[in-house]
């Protein structure tokens, strides 16, 4: 059974650019969540999608957005990149209810903004 | 509001010694609790979770955790550390009731010495 797949693994972008990260959840998982991980702030919740609808959103600026497709694959987009956006972005999938099922995480996309 | 506190950002043990990683939570409702492990340049892997029922939960790789409501704790233990246990460990509490996400502690980095 394939795990959660995130692409690309590594990304280097310049300040002001935008970036799109991709996540393919475990087959049959309908919930996809995104987290930002940094040494200073730890793991911070970005948003969660379920059946193509954003169900929850963290406390991030509007530059961070996401979407989910009918096959449950998800993308997140960051526009007007800032140096502080450098982080490991983790995608996590769940059958339906992360609060009870927990997550299966992907290996992450490491974004470096220069 | 739910929160998680992991006592000790770094823990060092000798190979074969007991591993004890501490986690205390704050929750206004009965919580669901999780422990995850993260190896370098990887995503997070679920070690174990507590939902309801037996308070002593056994997980993968010989780890276990005990839910103690009176102490609001969910400490992770392993009787005998192995070199391969060196990693970062995260305790998490779930948010339900419409929020449906996990809140993670700051993490504890475990070092295992020969």
XYZ file of C-alpha atoms in Angstrom:
228
model
C 0.000 0.000 0.000
C 1.570 3.253 -1.123
C 2.139 5.905 1.521
C 1.629 9.630 1.347
C 3.638 11.051 -1.529
C 4.847 14.621 -1.590
C 6.535 16.300 -4.518
C 8.990 17.796 -4.914
C 11.230 16.799 -1.982
C 13.369 19.899 -2.189
C 12.726 23.334 -3.617
C 14.693 26.564 -3.750
C 12.815 29.737 -4.576
C 13.546 33.433 -4.579
C 11.760 35.982 -2.421
C 8.609 37.237 -4.105
C 8.053 34.119 -6.175
C 5.234 31.681 -5.674
C 5.373 27.939 -5.181
C 3.017 24.970 -5.444
C 3.511 21.792 -3.459
C 1.746 18.550 -4.211
C 0.481 15.723 -2.040
C -1.041 12.364 -2.938
C -2.720 10.753 0.081
C -3.051 7.083 0.879
C -5.657 5.484 -1.331
C -9.050 5.764 0.329
C -8.049 8.601 2.640
C -10.323 11.570 2.133
C -8.799 14.022 4.586
C -5.573 15.832 3.775
C -3.886 18.213 6.185
C -0.843 20.422 5.789
C 1.666 21.432 8.444
C 4.626 23.772 8.416
C 7.630 22.648 10.464
C 10.387 25.062 11.463
C 13.032 24.873 14.202
C 11.624 27.931 15.936
C 7.882 27.358 15.704
C 7.696 23.583 15.527
C 4.738 21.970 13.788
C 2.045 24.454 12.874
C -1.267 23.535 11.291
C -1.970 25.182 7.953
C -5.258 23.702 6.771
C -7.265 20.549 6.257
C -9.313 19.454 3.275
C -12.009 16.841 3.126
C -13.926 15.928 -0.012
C -12.584 18.971 -1.859
C -13.698 21.376 0.892
C -11.475 23.239 3.301
C -12.691 22.073 6.672
C -10.187 23.782 8.941
C -7.677 26.558 8.627
C -4.741 27.547 10.801
C -3.481 30.982 11.626
C -1.476 31.749 8.508
C -1.729 34.734 6.160
C -3.774 34.579 3.002
C -0.594 34.001 0.964
C -0.972 30.361 1.991
C -3.735 28.552 0.177
C -4.634 25.049 -0.813
C -7.068 22.900 -2.628
C -8.124 19.307 -2.949
C -9.143 17.487 -6.069
C -11.848 14.870 -6.585
C -9.251 12.089 -6.302
C -8.236 13.500 -2.865
C -4.881 14.738 -4.107
C -4.042 18.114 -2.651
C -1.900 21.084 -3.485
C -0.803 24.007 -1.405
C 0.344 27.303 -2.800
C 2.398 30.041 -1.246
C 2.471 33.359 -3.065
C 4.900 36.246 -2.630
C 7.418 34.121 -0.807
C 9.252 35.539 2.195
C 12.482 34.331 3.769
C 10.480 33.186 6.799
C 8.542 30.742 4.648
C 11.605 28.500 4.516
C 10.449 25.314 6.211
C 9.605 21.663 5.870
C 6.031 21.376 4.627
C 4.361 18.166 5.658
C 1.257 16.661 4.184
C -0.736 14.193 6.246
C -3.693 12.073 5.257
C -6.397 10.459 7.323
C -9.352 8.209 6.498
C -11.819 10.835 7.645
C -11.359 12.204 11.158
C -7.810 13.209 12.045
C -8.768 13.845 15.642
C -9.517 10.173 16.170
C -7.682 8.412 13.356
C -4.473 10.362 13.547
C -2.378 11.062 10.484
C -0.099 9.292 8.080
C 2.563 11.775 7.058
C 4.509 12.175 3.868
C 8.254 12.791 3.872
C 7.743 16.479 3.301
C 8.885 19.163 0.915
C 11.790 21.236 2.128
C 11.366 24.766 0.832
C 14.249 27.194 0.958
C 13.570 30.835 0.123
C 16.623 32.908 -0.796
C -7.907 25.204 24.921
C -5.989 22.015 24.285
C -2.203 22.116 24.485
C 0.752 19.796 24.876
C 3.932 20.244 26.886
C 6.924 18.002 26.366
C 9.388 18.238 29.221
C 12.974 18.235 28.001
C 13.871 19.233 24.474
C 16.843 16.849 24.577
C 17.159 13.503 26.320
C 20.277 11.361 26.251
C 20.429 7.706 27.295
C 22.861 4.848 27.002
C 22.097 1.897 24.779
C 20.115 -0.623 26.820
C 18.861 1.959 29.302
C 15.251 2.919 29.951
C 13.783 5.577 27.691
C 11.301 7.978 29.303
C 9.930 10.904 27.322
C 7.479 13.118 29.156
C 4.276 14.613 27.840
C 1.612 16.560 29.688
C -1.551 17.789 28.073
C -4.245 20.278 28.751
C -7.715 19.492 27.551
C -11.207 20.461 28.586
C -12.620 17.205 27.259
C -11.332 13.614 27.300
C -8.455 13.768 24.872
C -7.158 11.548 22.163
C -3.377 11.395 22.466
C -0.656 10.406 20.048
C 3.082 9.866 19.917
C 4.962 10.297 16.663
C 8.621 9.791 15.777
C 10.574 11.714 13.162
C 13.872 10.572 11.728
C 16.152 13.075 9.949
C 14.760 14.335 6.653
C 11.613 12.282 7.071
C 7.991 12.862 7.904
C 6.402 11.797 11.162
C 5.540 8.178 11.873
C 2.817 7.140 14.297
C 4.183 5.197 17.267
C 0.965 4.772 19.207
C -2.299 6.438 20.118
C -4.736 6.520 22.998
C -8.414 6.938 22.242
C -10.508 5.115 24.814
C -10.278 1.939 26.836
C -7.031 0.529 28.224
C -4.812 3.266 29.570
C -1.582 1.415 28.791
C -1.026 1.580 25.074
C 1.549 -0.470 23.236
C 3.054 0.785 20.028
C 5.625 -0.116 17.459
C 9.335 -0.696 18.081
C 8.769 -1.694 21.717
C 7.400 1.652 22.851
C 4.446 2.074 25.150
C 2.671 4.946 26.869
C 0.318 5.221 29.800
C -2.573 7.652 29.939
C -2.919 9.070 33.450
C -5.924 11.309 33.674
C -5.214 12.418 37.248
C -1.759 13.625 36.197
C -2.822 14.782 32.707
C 0.159 12.857 31.389
C 0.949 10.515 28.530
C 4.610 9.621 28.973
C 6.387 7.424 26.426
C 8.642 4.620 27.605
C 10.812 1.853 26.238
C 12.560 -0.593 28.566
C 15.799 -0.826 26.606
C 17.076 1.828 24.201
C 18.569 0.900 20.876
C 20.835 3.041 18.726
C 18.137 3.126 16.066
C 15.778 4.894 18.511
C 17.740 8.125 18.113
C 15.209 10.519 16.596
C 12.826 13.312 17.511
C 9.612 12.403 19.280
C 6.403 14.401 19.262
C 3.420 14.120 21.537
C 0.110 15.362 20.158
C -3.415 15.944 21.405
C -6.408 15.995 19.153
C -8.846 18.795 18.757
C -12.317 17.633 17.934
C -15.651 19.382 17.838
C -15.223 20.967 14.453
C -11.500 21.648 14.625
C -10.461 18.114 13.796
C -6.714 18.472 13.926
C -3.765 17.531 16.091
C -1.810 19.954 18.232
C 1.813 18.923 18.591
C 4.283 19.471 21.372
C 7.652 21.059 20.671
C 9.347 17.677 20.421
C 12.059 15.836 22.341
C 15.260 14.848 20.618
C 16.482 11.493 21.875
C 20.174 10.659 21.659
C 21.355 7.100 22.336
C 24.997 6.557 23.267
C 26.891 3.267 22.996
